[in-house]
Amino acid sequence: MENLNLFTSTQEVIKEALTKLGYDEALYELLKEPLRMLTVRIPVRMDDGKIKVFTGYRAQHNDAVGPTKGGVRFHPEVDEEEVKALSMWMSLKCGIVDLPYGGGKGGIICDPRTMSMSEIERLSRGYVRAISQIVGPTKDIPAPDVYTNSQIMAWMMDEYSRLREYDSPGFITGKPIALGGSQGREKATAQGVTICIEEAAKRKGIEIKGARVVIQGFGNAGSFLAKFMHDAGAKVVGISDAYGGLHDPNGLDIDYLLDRRDSFGTVTTLFENTISNQELLELDCDILVPAAVSNQITADNANSIKASIVVEAANGPTTMEATRILSDKGILLVPDVLASAGGVTVSYFEWVQNNQGYYWTEEEVNDKLRKKLVESFNNVYETAENRRINMRLAAYMAGARKMAEASKFRGWV
């Protein structure tokens, strides 16, 4: 039976990557689990006056390279294994784009779609109080993730600064510009995906102008990506949200859809004749971008994928078995740990700017991001070609190498 568990499937590929690199079993034992995993309980007074207790997590995978780094997600399906797997992916992302970080990740089991802004603020501040002893600008630096945004980061930074009794903008990234945020951060994940699409299209001989693009997910990354692709002359023929998908073989009116999406990325409920997310994935297109949730392309539907290029903007949208099927079909798959690294890269730029007190223009940020992502894409692609392996394994090898060497020099293995 196919392994759909994100944590154990990530362990499998890390082990394969370390074996390919010639490292011994001891290193895998070190990297197969986070170094630290904190579970917290957060009491919050709700608007009706009642106390509700939420469960939250913070995982720190490996800090051999430097402080850990990774987002905080607010979602009803967050669990410990997911947070552990995501922290491992963050370590790999940071290694792939050569950032001085290890991976971290956090989450709270909640549904912000059913909560007021004041309840979300109290929850955000309570989470920071609960994890404050293990985070900080030189320890572990949180950032936005699923259903969290710059306002939530602002509340978290303010709470941490109150606890420390000094202003600490470098504690967290993805902040509003007025509080030390970086130009280009909000669009960074989509910018990184766009760069990877451009590089992959060159390898496949596909012109972006006129290319048919399908995007699953219309949240932060998916909506910005749709705009970038539309502006580049591509035809976005399909998009979806949690409730279904929209398809037009002649190209959707992206500006119209962007004007009507809500803050959670929902837009399809305004339309009739929607299609399912599974139908969307199997549409005839040149470029498919899963930008929603995990385990969307599996062994059950991989053979029905018609795209020439799949670029993973979401975390873990393609299972390992599906990755092998797509590779056998000649589909170029750009893995999540590379394609979605734009967010953490510009978060790093924000942290650097906070530390030095000197801020860059959006053009400077975008230029630095492009240089990082193009170089990283080329390194991973060339490794895959030279070793005759898929880009996922090549990316894991690139990400694991830096952690492995840092751990060895520290004498941990």
Short mmCIF file of C-alpha atoms in Angstrom, two decimals:
data_model
loop_
_atom_site.label_atom_id
_atom_site.label_comp_id
_atom_site.label_asym_id
_atom_site.label_seq_id
_atom_site.Cartn_x
_atom_site.Cartn_y
_atom_site.Cartn_z
CA MET A 1 0.00 0.00 0.00
CA GLU A 2 1.23 3.52 -0.84
CA ASN A 3 2.72 5.49 2.07
CA LEU A 4 0.67 8.69 2.51
CA ASN A 5 2.26 9.62 5.86
CA LEU A 6 4.24 12.83 5.32
CA PHE A 7 6.61 12.19 8.20
CA THR A 8 7.64 8.62 7.39
CA SER A 9 7.80 9.25 3.64
CA THR A 10 10.11 12.22 4.29
CA GLN A 11 12.30 9.99 6.44
CA GLU A 12 12.52 7.48 3.59
CA VAL A 13 13.79 10.05 1.09
CA ILE A 14 16.23 11.59 3.58
CA LYS A 15 17.68 8.13 4.19
CA GLU A 16 17.99 7.52 0.45
CA ALA A 17 19.64 10.93 -0.05
CA LEU A 18 22.18 10.35 2.73
CA THR A 19 22.98 6.89 1.35
CA LYS A 20 23.56 8.38 -2.12
CA LEU A 21 25.90 10.94 -0.54
CA GLY A 22 27.87 8.22 1.24
CA TYR A 23 27.00 9.12 4.85
CA ASP A 24 26.61 6.45 7.51
CA GLU A 25 23.62 5.32 9.55
CA ALA A 26 24.51 7.53 12.54
CA LEU A 27 23.81 10.68 10.55
CA TYR A 28 20.41 9.40 9.49
CA GLU A 29 19.61 8.62 13.14
CA LEU A 30 20.39 12.27 13.95
CA LEU A 31 18.34 13.77 11.11
CA LYS A 32 15.33 11.45 11.04
CA GLU A 33 13.59 13.30 13.91
CA PRO A 34 13.56 16.92 15.14
CA LEU A 35 16.05 17.71 17.90
CA ARG A 36 13.24 19.34 19.88
CA MET A 37 9.47 19.01 19.80
CA LEU A 38 7.41 21.22 22.11
CA THR A 39 3.68 20.73 22.70
CA VAL A 40 1.82 23.56 24.45
CA ARG A 41 -1.70 24.17 25.73
CA ILE A 42 -3.01 27.70 25.23
CA PRO A 43 -6.06 28.92 27.19
CA VAL A 44 -7.92 31.69 25.36
CA ARG A 45 -10.94 33.68 26.52
CA MET A 46 -13.36 33.65 23.60
CA ASP A 47 -15.73 36.49 22.73
CA ASP A 48 -18.60 34.77 24.55
CA GLY A 49 -16.60 34.88 27.80
CA LYS A 50 -15.82 31.16 27.89
CA ILE A 51 -12.29 29.75 28.07
CA LYS A 52 -11.20 27.46 25.23
CA VAL A 53 -7.90 25.58 25.39
CA PHE A 54 -5.97 25.15 22.13
CA THR A 55 -3.08 22.77 21.42
CA GLY A 56 0.01 24.13 19.70
CA TYR A 57 3.37 22.78 18.56
CA ARG A 58 6.88 23.98 17.75
CA ALA A 59 9.43 21.64 16.18
CA GLN A 60 13.14 22.43 15.75
CA HIS A 61 14.63 19.89 13.39
CA ASN A 62 18.36 20.64 13.31
CA ASP A 63 20.38 23.67 14.41
CA ALA A 64 23.86 22.55 13.36
CA VAL A 65 23.97 25.17 10.59
CA GLY A 66 22.38 27.99 12.61
CA PRO A 67 19.10 29.06 14.23
CA THR A 68 16.00 27.20 13.11
CA LYS A 69 13.48 28.87 10.83
CA GLY A 70 9.94 28.10 9.76
CA GLY A 71 6.34 29.18 9.68
CA VAL A 72 3.41 28.85 12.08
CA ARG A 73 0.15 27.51 10.65
CA PHE A 74 -3.34 27.84 12.11
CA HIS A 75 -5.40 24.91 10.84
CA PRO A 76 -7.91 22.41 12.28
CA GLU A 77 -5.93 19.45 10.91
CA VAL A 78 -2.52 20.37 12.34
CA ASP A 79 -0.93 17.48 14.22
CA GLU A 80 2.44 16.60 15.72
CA GLU A 81 3.64 14.39 12.86
CA GLU A 82 2.81 17.04 10.26
CA VAL A 83 4.74 19.70 12.18
CA LYS A 84 7.72 17.35 12.54
CA ALA A 85 7.72 16.58 8.80
CA LEU A 86 7.41 20.25 7.88
CA SER A 87 10.36 21.16 10.12
CA MET A 88 12.45 18.57 8.27
CA TRP A 89 11.40 20.06 4.93
CA MET A 90 12.43 23.51 6.19
CA SER A 91 15.91 22.17 6.98
CA LEU A 92 16.12 20.84 3.43
CA LYS A 93 14.84 24.10 1.89
CA CYS A 94 17.41 26.14 3.79
CA GLY A 95 20.18 23.80 2.67
CA ILE A 96 19.07 23.87 -0.97
CA VAL A 97 19.15 27.70 -1.19
CA ASP A 98 22.22 27.92 1.08
CA LEU A 99 20.73 29.83 4.03
CA PRO A 100 22.40 29.82 7.49
CA TYR A 101 19.44 28.10 9.12
CA GLY A 102 18.11 24.77 10.21
CA GLY A 103 14.43 23.94 9.92
CA GLY A 104 11.66 24.76 12.34
CA LYS A 105 7.86 24.66 12.17
CA GLY A 106 4.91 25.52 14.35
CA GLY A 107 1.19 25.09 14.35
CA ILE A 108 -1.98 25.47 16.37
CA ILE A 109 -5.04 23.25 16.05
CA CYS A 110 -7.76 25.82 15.32
CA ASP A 111 -10.00 27.09 12.54
CA PRO A 112 -9.40 30.83 12.15
CA ARG A 113 -12.24 30.98 9.60
CA THR A 114 -14.66 30.61 12.52
CA MET A 115 -12.87 32.98 14.92
CA SER A 116 -13.02 36.75 15.37
CA MET A 117 -9.91 38.89 14.92
CA SER A 118 -9.73 39.55 18.66
CA GLU A 119 -9.84 35.80 19.39
CA ILE A 120 -7.07 35.18 16.83
CA GLU A 121 -4.99 37.94 18.44
CA ARG A 122 -5.37 36.44 21.93
CA LEU A 123 -4.47 33.00 20.58
CA SER A 124 -1.41 34.37 18.74
CA ARG A 125 -0.11 36.15 21.83
CA GLY A 126 -0.77 33.10 24.01
CA TYR A 127 1.21 30.90 21.62
CA VAL A 128 4.21 33.23 21.80
CA ARG A 129 4.10 33.22 25.60
CA ALA A 130 4.00 29.42 25.57
CA ILE A 131 7.01 28.96 23.25
CA SER A 132 9.01 32.06 24.26
CA GLN A 133 11.81 30.15 26.01
CA ILE A 134 12.88 28.26 22.88
CA VAL A 135 12.49 30.96 20.20
CA GLY A 136 14.28 34.21 19.40
CA PRO A 137 16.28 35.99 16.68
CA THR A 138 19.33 33.78 17.29
CA LYS A 139 17.41 30.61 18.30
CA ASP A 140 14.31 29.98 16.20
CA ILE A 141 12.60 32.50 13.92
CA PRO A 142 8.88 31.96 13.10
CA ALA A 143 7.08 33.23 9.97
CA PRO A 144 3.63 33.08 8.32
CA ASP A 145 2.20 29.84 6.97
CA VAL A 146 -1.27 28.44 6.28
CA TYR A 147 -3.99 30.85 7.53
CA THR A 148 -1.47 33.18 9.19
CA ASN A 149 -0.42 36.56 7.83
CA SER A 150 1.54 39.75 8.49
CA GLN A 151 -0.98 40.99 11.08
CA ILE A 152 -0.59 37.80 13.12
CA MET A 153 3.20 38.13 12.84
CA ALA A 154 2.89 41.72 14.13
CA TRP A 155 0.95 40.56 17.21
CA MET A 156 3.49 37.81 17.84
CA MET A 157 6.44 40.21 17.51
CA ASP A 158 4.77 42.69 19.86
CA GLU A 159 4.14 39.98 22.47
CA TYR A 160 7.71 38.69 22.27
CA SER A 161 9.08 42.25 22.57
CA ARG A 162 6.91 42.82 25.67
CA LEU A 163 8.23 39.64 27.26
CA ARG A 164 11.84 40.59 26.55
CA GLU A 165 11.28 44.28 27.41
CA TYR A 166 13.02 45.44 24.24
CA ASP A 167 11.97 45.72 20.60
CA SER A 168 12.90 42.55 18.69
CA PRO A 169 11.84 42.73 15.02
CA GLY A 170 14.30 39.95 14.07
CA PHE A 171 12.36 37.46 16.23
CA ILE A 172 9.87 36.85 13.42
CA THR A 173 9.58 37.44 9.67
CA GLY A 174 6.69 38.15 7.34
CA LYS A 175 5.88 41.30 9.32
CA PRO A 176 4.16 44.42 7.95
CA ILE A 177 6.57 46.89 6.30
CA ALA A 178 5.86 49.40 9.09
CA LEU A 179 7.27 46.97 11.68
CA GLY A 180 10.44 45.97 9.84
CA GLY A 181 9.00 43.68 7.20
CA SER A 182 10.77 43.25 3.89
CA GLN A 183 9.66 44.52 0.53
CA GLY A 184 8.56 41.56 -1.60
CA ARG A 185 7.93 39.16 1.29
CA GLU A 186 4.18 38.74 0.71
CA LYS A 187 4.74 37.67 -2.90
CA ALA A 188 7.98 35.78 -2.28
CA THR A 189 6.69 32.20 -2.37
CA ALA A 190 4.88 32.83 -5.66
CA GLN A 191 7.92 34.66 -7.05
CA GLY A 192 10.07 31.63 -6.27
CA VAL A 193 7.57 29.27 -7.90
CA THR A 194 7.47 31.54 -10.96
CA ILE A 195 11.26 31.46 -11.28
CA CYS A 196 11.24 27.65 -11.06
CA ILE A 197 8.49 27.47 -13.70
CA GLU A 198 10.56 29.66 -16.01
CA GLU A 199 13.68 27.53 -15.53
CA ALA A 200 11.76 24.26 -15.95
CA ALA A 201 10.06 25.58 -19.09
CA LYS A 202 13.46 26.36 -20.62
CA ARG A 203 14.52 22.74 -20.06
CA LYS A 204 11.32 21.48 -21.69
CA GLY A 205 11.35 23.96 -24.57
CA ILE A 206 8.04 25.50 -23.52
CA GLU A 207 7.34 29.21 -24.04
CA ILE A 208 5.62 30.80 -21.04
CA LYS A 209 3.64 33.07 -23.34
CA GLY A 210 0.66 31.02 -24.45
CA ALA A 211 1.41 28.10 -22.11
CA ARG A 212 -1.63 26.52 -20.46
CA VAL A 213 -1.33 26.66 -16.67
CA VAL A 214 -3.46 24.96 -13.99
CA ILE A 215 -3.12 26.06 -10.36
CA GLN A 216 -4.65 24.05 -7.52
CA GLY A 217 -5.15 26.43 -4.61
CA PHE A 218 -5.95 30.14 -4.65
CA GLY A 219 -4.43 31.25 -1.35
CA ASN A 220 -1.38 33.47 -1.01
CA ALA A 221 0.94 31.51 -3.30
CA GLY A 222 -1.71 30.37 -5.78
CA SER A 223 -3.34 33.77 -6.27
CA PHE A 224 -0.09 35.69 -6.72
CA LEU A 225 1.17 32.96 -9.05
CA ALA A 226 -1.98 33.18 -11.17
CA LYS A 227 -1.39 36.92 -11.53
CA PHE A 228 2.29 36.47 -12.42
CA MET A 229 1.51 33.80 -15.02
CA HIS A 230 -1.33 35.85 -16.51
CA ASP A 231 0.89 38.94 -16.75
CA ALA A 232 3.62 36.86 -18.44
CA GLY A 233 1.19 35.90 -21.20
CA ALA A 234 0.34 32.38 -20.04
CA LYS A 235 -3.24 31.10 -20.19
CA VAL A 236 -4.40 30.13 -16.70
CA VAL A 237 -7.02 27.58 -17.73
CA GLY A 238 -7.84 26.23 -14.26
CA ILE A 239 -7.78 27.32 -10.61
CA SER A 240 -9.34 25.87 -7.48
CA ASP A 241 -9.94 26.43 -3.78
CA ALA A 242 -11.09 24.11 -0.99
CA TYR A 243 -14.62 23.99 -2.43
CA GLY A 244 -13.93 23.14 -6.07
CA GLY A 245 -12.35 24.32 -9.31
CA LEU A 246 -12.97 26.57 -12.30
CA HIS A 247 -11.94 25.66 -15.85
CA ASP A 248 -11.91 27.58 -19.11
CA PRO A 249 -9.75 26.18 -21.95
CA ASN A 250 -9.51 29.71 -23.38
CA GLY A 251 -8.11 31.12 -20.14
CA LEU A 252 -9.81 32.42 -16.99
CA ASP A 253 -10.26 36.13 -16.21
CA ILE A 254 -7.69 36.22 -13.41
CA ASP A 255 -8.15 39.89 -12.48
CA TYR A 256 -11.90 39.28 -12.09
CA LEU A 257 -11.27 36.28 -9.81
CA LEU A 258 -8.65 38.09 -7.72
CA ASP A 259 -11.09 40.92 -7.07
CA ARG A 260 -13.61 38.41 -5.69
CA ARG A 261 -11.52 35.99 -3.60
CA ASP A 262 -11.82 36.30 0.17
CA SER A 263 -8.94 36.45 2.66
CA PHE A 264 -8.87 32.63 2.89
CA GLY A 265 -8.53 32.17 -0.88
CA THR A 266 -12.14 31.18 -1.56
CA VAL A 267 -13.72 32.21 -4.86
CA THR A 268 -15.37 29.20 -6.53
CA THR A 269 -18.49 29.34 -4.31
CA LEU A 270 -19.59 32.34 -6.39
CA PHE A 271 -19.90 30.21 -9.53
CA GLU A 272 -21.97 27.33 -10.87
CA ASN A 273 -20.61 24.45 -12.98
CA THR A 274 -17.47 24.01 -10.90
CA ILE A 275 -15.29 20.92 -11.15
CA SER A 276 -13.65 18.89 -8.39
CA ASN A 277 -10.04 19.34 -7.32
CA GLN A 278 -9.25 15.88 -8.69
CA GLU A 279 -10.74 16.78 -12.07
CA LEU A 280 -8.69 19.98 -12.05
CA LEU A 281 -5.42 18.07 -11.58
CA GLU A 282 -6.17 15.92 -14.62
CA LEU A 283 -6.91 18.81 -17.00
CA ASP A 284 -4.99 19.05 -20.26
CA CYS A 285 -2.27 21.66 -19.67
CA ASP A 286 1.44 22.38 -20.05
CA ILE A 287 2.21 23.37 -16.46
CA LEU A 288 0.47 22.07 -13.33
CA VAL A 289 1.04 23.76 -9.97
CA PRO A 290 -0.34 22.03 -6.85
CA ALA A 291 -0.50 24.97 -4.41
CA ALA A 292 -3.03 23.66 -1.88
CA VAL A 293 -2.50 20.72 0.48
CA SER A 294 -0.55 17.46 0.69
CA ASN A 295 -1.17 14.09 -1.00
CA GLN A 296 -3.04 15.43 -4.05
CA ILE A 297 -1.13 13.53 -6.75
CA THR A 298 -0.94 9.88 -5.73
CA ALA A 299 -0.43 6.50 -7.35
CA ASP A 300 -4.19 6.51 -8.05
CA ASN A 301 -4.17 9.55 -10.35
CA ALA A 302 -0.52 10.08 -11.39
CA ASN A 303 -1.04 8.27 -14.69
CA SER A 304 -3.85 10.70 -15.52
CA ILE A 305 -1.68 13.81 -15.16
CA LYS A 306 -1.34 15.43 -18.60
CA ALA A 307 1.03 18.31 -17.81
CA SER A 308 4.61 18.37 -19.11
CA ILE A 309 5.82 20.15 -15.96
CA VAL A 310 4.61 19.85 -12.35
CA VAL A 311 5.89 22.51 -9.94
CA GLU A 312 5.01 21.94 -6.28
CA ALA A 313 4.06 25.19 -4.55
CA ALA A 314 2.38 23.31 -1.68
CA ASN A 315 4.09 21.12 0.90
CA GLY A 316 4.02 17.44 -0.04
CA PRO A 317 1.34 17.51 -2.77
CA THR A 318 2.87 14.53 -4.61
CA THR A 319 3.50 11.17 -2.96
CA MET A 320 6.77 9.30 -3.45
CA GLU A 321 5.13 6.61 -5.59
CA ALA A 322 3.46 9.28 -7.73
CA THR A 323 6.83 11.01 -8.10
CA ARG A 324 8.25 7.82 -9.61
CA ILE A 325 5.27 7.45 -11.96
CA LEU A 326 5.56 11.05 -13.19
CA SER A 327 9.30 10.60 -13.72
CA ASP A 328 8.71 7.43 -15.75
CA LYS A 329 6.20 9.36 -17.90
CA GLY A 330 8.85 12.00 -18.67
CA ILE A 331 7.10 14.72 -16.66
CA LEU A 332 9.54 17.19 -15.10
CA LEU A 333 8.61 17.56 -11.42
CA VAL A 334 10.13 20.46 -9.48
CA PRO A 335 9.83 19.44 -5.79
CA ASP A 336 8.34 21.53 -3.01
CA VAL A 337 11.60 21.92 -1.08
CA LEU A 338 13.00 23.83 -4.07
CA ALA A 339 9.94 25.39 -5.71
CA SER A 340 8.49 26.90 -2.53
CA ALA A 341 11.82 28.12 -1.12
CA GLY A 342 11.14 31.72 -2.17
CA GLY A 343 9.29 32.42 1.07
CA VAL A 344 12.07 31.38 3.43
CA THR A 345 14.67 33.06 1.21
CA VAL A 346 13.00 36.47 1.48
CA SER A 347 12.33 35.79 5.17
CA TYR A 348 16.11 35.42 5.48
CA PHE A 349 16.52 38.74 3.65
CA GLU A 350 14.08 40.32 6.14
CA TRP A 351 16.03 38.93 9.11
CA VAL A 352 19.30 40.26 7.64
CA GLN A 353 17.74 43.70 7.12
CA ASN A 354 16.39 43.71 10.70
CA ASN A 355 19.81 42.78 12.08
CA GLN A 356 21.69 45.45 10.15
CA GLY A 357 19.01 48.16 10.28
CA TYR A 358 19.35 48.83 6.56
CA TYR A 359 16.50 48.04 4.18
CA TRP A 360 16.45 47.15 0.48
CA THR A 361 14.10 48.14 -2.31
CA GLU A 362 11.68 45.59 -3.76
CA GLU A 363 13.79 45.49 -6.92
CA GLU A 364 16.89 44.62 -4.88
CA VAL A 365 15.00 41.89 -3.01
CA ASN A 366 13.63 40.39 -6.23
CA ASP A 367 17.07 40.45 -7.89
CA LYS A 368 18.66 38.67 -4.92
CA LEU A 369 15.82 36.13 -4.85
CA ARG A 370 16.14 35.38 -8.56
CA LYS A 371 19.89 34.86 -8.25
CA LYS A 372 19.42 32.42 -5.33
CA LEU A 373 16.62 30.43 -6.96
CA VAL A 374 18.17 30.16 -10.42
CA GLU A 375 21.46 28.96 -8.95
CA SER A 376 19.66 26.46 -6.69
CA PHE A 377 17.47 25.18 -9.54
CA ASN A 378 20.49 24.66 -11.78
CA ASN A 379 22.39 22.80 -9.05
CA VAL A 380 19.48 20.44 -8.38
CA TYR A 381 18.65 19.92 -12.07
CA GLU A 382 22.26 19.15 -12.99
CA THR A 383 22.59 16.69 -10.09
CA ALA A 384 19.41 14.94 -11.25
CA GLU A 385 20.67 14.76 -14.84
CA ASN A 386 24.19 13.62 -13.95
CA ARG A 387 23.05 10.95 -11.50
CA ARG A 388 19.97 9.97 -13.51
CA ILE A 389 17.63 10.49 -10.58
CA ASN A 390 14.49 12.60 -10.15
CA MET A 391 14.69 16.20 -8.96
CA ARG A 392 13.13 15.38 -5.58
CA LEU A 393 15.96 13.06 -4.60
CA ALA A 394 18.52 15.48 -6.05
CA ALA A 395 17.00 18.32 -3.99
CA TYR A 396 17.02 16.22 -0.81
CA MET A 397 20.68 15.44 -1.44
CA ALA A 398 21.49 19.15 -1.79
CA GLY A 399 19.54 20.02 1.34
CA ALA A 400 20.89 17.18 3.47
CA ARG A 401 24.53 17.76 2.53
CA LYS A 402 24.82 21.09 4.38
CA MET A 403 23.20 19.72 7.56
CA ALA A 404 25.37 16.63 7.40
CA GLU A 405 28.64 18.53 7.04
CA ALA A 406 27.75 21.01 9.80
CA SER A 407 26.79 18.16 12.14
CA LYS A 408 30.06 16.36 11.41
CA PHE A 409 32.22 19.43 12.01
CA ARG A 410 30.44 20.02 15.33
CA GLY A 411 31.32 16.47 16.34
CA TRP A 412 27.71 15.36 16.69
CA VAL A 413 28.29 12.25 14.56
#
